[in-house]
mmCIF file of C-alpha atoms in Angstrom:
data_model
loop_
_atom_site.group_PDB
_atom_site.id
_atom_site.type_symbol
_atom_site.label_atom_id
_atom_site.label_comp_id
_atom_site.label_asym_id
_atom_site.label_seq_id
_atom_site.Cartn_x
_atom_site.Cartn_y
_atom_site.Cartn_z
ATOM 1 C CA THR A 1 46.896 74.733 148.344
ATOM 2 C CA LYS A 2 47.131 71.927 150.806
ATOM 3 C CA SER A 3 50.146 73.432 152.531
ATOM 4 C CA VAL A 4 50.559 72.619 156.194
ATOM 5 C CA ASP A 5 52.842 75.601 156.804
ATOM 6 C CA SER A 6 51.644 78.149 159.304
ATOM 7 C CA PRO A 7 52.901 81.676 160.034
ATOM 8 C CA ALA A 8 54.891 80.179 162.906
ATOM 9 C CA ASP A 9 56.939 78.255 160.294
ATOM 10 C CA ALA A 10 58.180 81.447 158.625
ATOM 11 C CA ASP A 11 61.835 82.417 158.706
ATOM 12 C CA THR A 12 62.501 85.597 160.649
ATOM 13 C CA TYR A 13 65.551 87.827 160.494
ATOM 14 C CA SER A 14 66.853 90.845 162.354
ATOM 15 C CA VAL A 15 69.286 93.304 160.829
ATOM 16 C CA GLU A 16 70.602 96.630 161.987
ATOM 17 C CA CYS A 17 69.431 99.503 159.817
ATOM 18 C CA SER A 18 70.179 103.166 159.544
ATOM 19 C CA PRO A 19 67.959 105.967 158.277
ATOM 20 C CA ASN A 20 67.547 105.882 154.478
ATOM 21 C CA ASP A 21 68.654 102.242 154.195
ATOM 22 C CA LEU A 22 66.601 100.311 151.668
ATOM 23 C CA ILE A 23 65.007 96.953 152.418
ATOM 24 C CA LEU A 24 64.073 94.868 149.386
ATOM 25 C CA LEU A 25 61.707 91.920 149.717
ATOM 26 C CA GLY A 26 60.533 89.861 146.812
ATOM 27 C CA THR A 27 59.231 86.560 145.547
ATOM 28 C CA ASP A 28 61.284 84.072 143.595
ATOM 29 C CA GLY A 29 59.979 85.742 140.437
ATOM 30 C CA ILE A 30 62.498 88.519 140.937
ATOM 31 C CA PHE A 31 65.366 86.572 142.516
ATOM 32 C CA ASP A 32 65.191 83.699 139.996
ATOM 33 C CA ASN A 33 65.450 86.173 137.125
ATOM 34 C CA LEU A 34 67.788 88.915 138.389
ATOM 35 C CA SER A 35 71.079 88.419 140.200
ATOM 36 C CA ALA A 36 72.102 90.621 143.111
ATOM 37 C CA ARG A 37 74.488 92.394 140.730
ATOM 38 C CA GLU A 38 71.677 93.046 138.231
ATOM 39 C CA ILE A 39 69.402 94.355 140.983
ATOM 40 C CA ALA A 40 72.192 96.654 142.182
ATOM 41 C CA ALA A 41 72.663 97.875 138.591
ATOM 42 C CA VAL A 42 68.964 98.762 138.350
ATOM 43 C CA LEU A 43 69.124 100.608 141.672
ATOM 44 C CA SER A 44 72.235 102.505 140.574
ATOM 45 C CA LYS A 45 70.359 103.876 137.527
ATOM 46 C CA PHE A 46 68.540 106.168 139.925
ATOM 47 C CA ASN A 47 70.466 109.293 140.830
ATOM 48 C CA LYS A 48 68.902 109.325 144.267
ATOM 49 C CA ILE A 49 66.349 106.938 145.718
ATOM 50 C CA GLU A 50 63.896 108.773 147.912
ATOM 51 C CA GLU A 51 60.503 108.055 149.393
ATOM 52 C CA LYS A 52 58.846 109.884 146.494
ATOM 53 C CA ASN A 53 60.353 107.635 143.787
ATOM 54 C CA LEU A 54 60.151 104.213 145.481
ATOM 55 C CA CYS A 55 57.254 103.178 143.213
ATOM 56 C CA GLU A 56 59.265 104.064 140.117
ATOM 57 C CA VAL A 57 62.212 102.016 141.405
ATOM 58 C CA VAL A 58 59.956 99.024 142.127
ATOM 59 C CA ASN A 59 58.290 99.274 138.710
ATOM 60 C CA THR A 60 61.717 99.297 137.058
ATOM 61 C CA LEU A 61 62.804 96.208 139.016
ATOM 62 C CA VAL A 62 59.594 94.371 138.111
ATOM 63 C CA SER A 63 59.957 95.352 134.455
ATOM 64 C CA GLU A 64 63.575 94.125 134.342
ATOM 65 C CA ALA A 65 62.652 90.841 136.045
ATOM 66 C CA PHE A 66 59.686 90.329 133.698
ATOM 67 C CA SER A 67 61.882 90.982 130.672
ATOM 68 C CA ALA A 68 64.481 88.508 131.962
ATOM 69 C CA SER A 69 61.775 85.911 132.637
ATOM 70 C CA ARG A 70 60.757 85.991 128.960
ATOM 71 C CA ASP A 71 64.311 85.831 127.556
ATOM 72 C CA SER A 72 64.965 82.236 126.466
ATOM 73 C CA GLN A 73 68.712 82.812 126.027
ATOM 74 C CA ARG A 74 69.546 84.749 129.166
ATOM 75 C CA MET A 75 71.671 83.206 131.902
ATOM 76 C CA THR A 76 69.607 83.904 135.007
ATOM 77 C CA PRO A 77 70.108 82.826 138.629
ATOM 78 C CA PHE A 78 67.491 80.118 137.989
ATOM 79 C CA SER A 79 69.266 78.780 134.893
ATOM 80 C CA ARG A 80 72.677 78.940 136.625
ATOM 81 C CA ASN A 81 71.288 76.886 139.510
ATOM 82 C CA ALA A 82 69.765 74.411 137.056
ATOM 83 C CA HIS A 83 73.190 73.931 135.402
ATOM 84 C CA VAL A 84 74.856 73.421 138.800
ATOM 85 C CA ASN A 85 72.339 70.632 139.395
ATOM 86 C CA GLY A 86 72.922 69.009 136.019
ATOM 87 C CA VAL A 87 69.844 70.360 134.259
ATOM 88 C CA PRO A 88 70.545 72.026 130.883
ATOM 89 C CA TYR A 89 68.151 74.971 131.222
ATOM 90 C CA PHE A 90 68.552 78.359 129.577
ATOM 91 C CA GLY A 91 66.566 81.527 129.994
ATOM 92 C CA GLY A 92 64.382 83.128 132.556
ATOM 93 C CA LYS A 93 61.648 81.591 134.641
ATOM 94 C CA LEU A 94 58.081 82.758 134.126
ATOM 95 C CA ASP A 95 56.627 83.322 137.560
ATOM 96 C CA ASP A 96 54.740 85.854 139.625
ATOM 97 C CA ILE A 97 56.953 88.840 140.436
ATOM 98 C CA THR A 98 56.291 90.663 143.676
ATOM 99 C CA VAL A 99 58.589 93.352 145.069
ATOM 100 C CA VAL A 100 58.376 95.403 148.240
ATOM 101 C CA LEU A 101 60.909 98.190 148.676
ATOM 102 C CA ALA A 102 60.966 100.059 151.957
ATOM 103 C CA MET A 103 63.075 102.952 153.163
ATOM 104 C CA VAL A 104 64.106 103.067 156.811
ATOM 105 C CA LYS A 105 63.096 106.296 158.516
ATOM 106 C CA GLU A 106 64.073 107.748 161.869
ATOM 107 C CA GLN A 107 61.668 106.978 164.668
ATOM 108 C CA ASP A 108 59.677 109.983 165.815
ATOM 109 C CA SER A 109 60.526 110.960 169.361
ATOM 110 C CA ALA A 110 56.891 111.825 170.129
#
């Protein structure tokens, strides 16, 4: 692309975390197709999220977002925002879907 953005232009955030907190990062492909409530529902399907099943959780999120992106009748965050802006759009938004899910661990004292 011909973007003039540099890494210095990135937004940065700081949040307090505790051990076993989850941090979810993703592209618009997930957040345009799944609401926060839908993401929470996917996460709640897992009895316990641990380091050993993070990949399974991510794959489930990606699968749900991909399914939503292909549903022409679904009311997604993208289509809701389109309606708010006067655009009659229904369904998901086909896009790349990238998800990073990290679990906060205690810092080693060594």
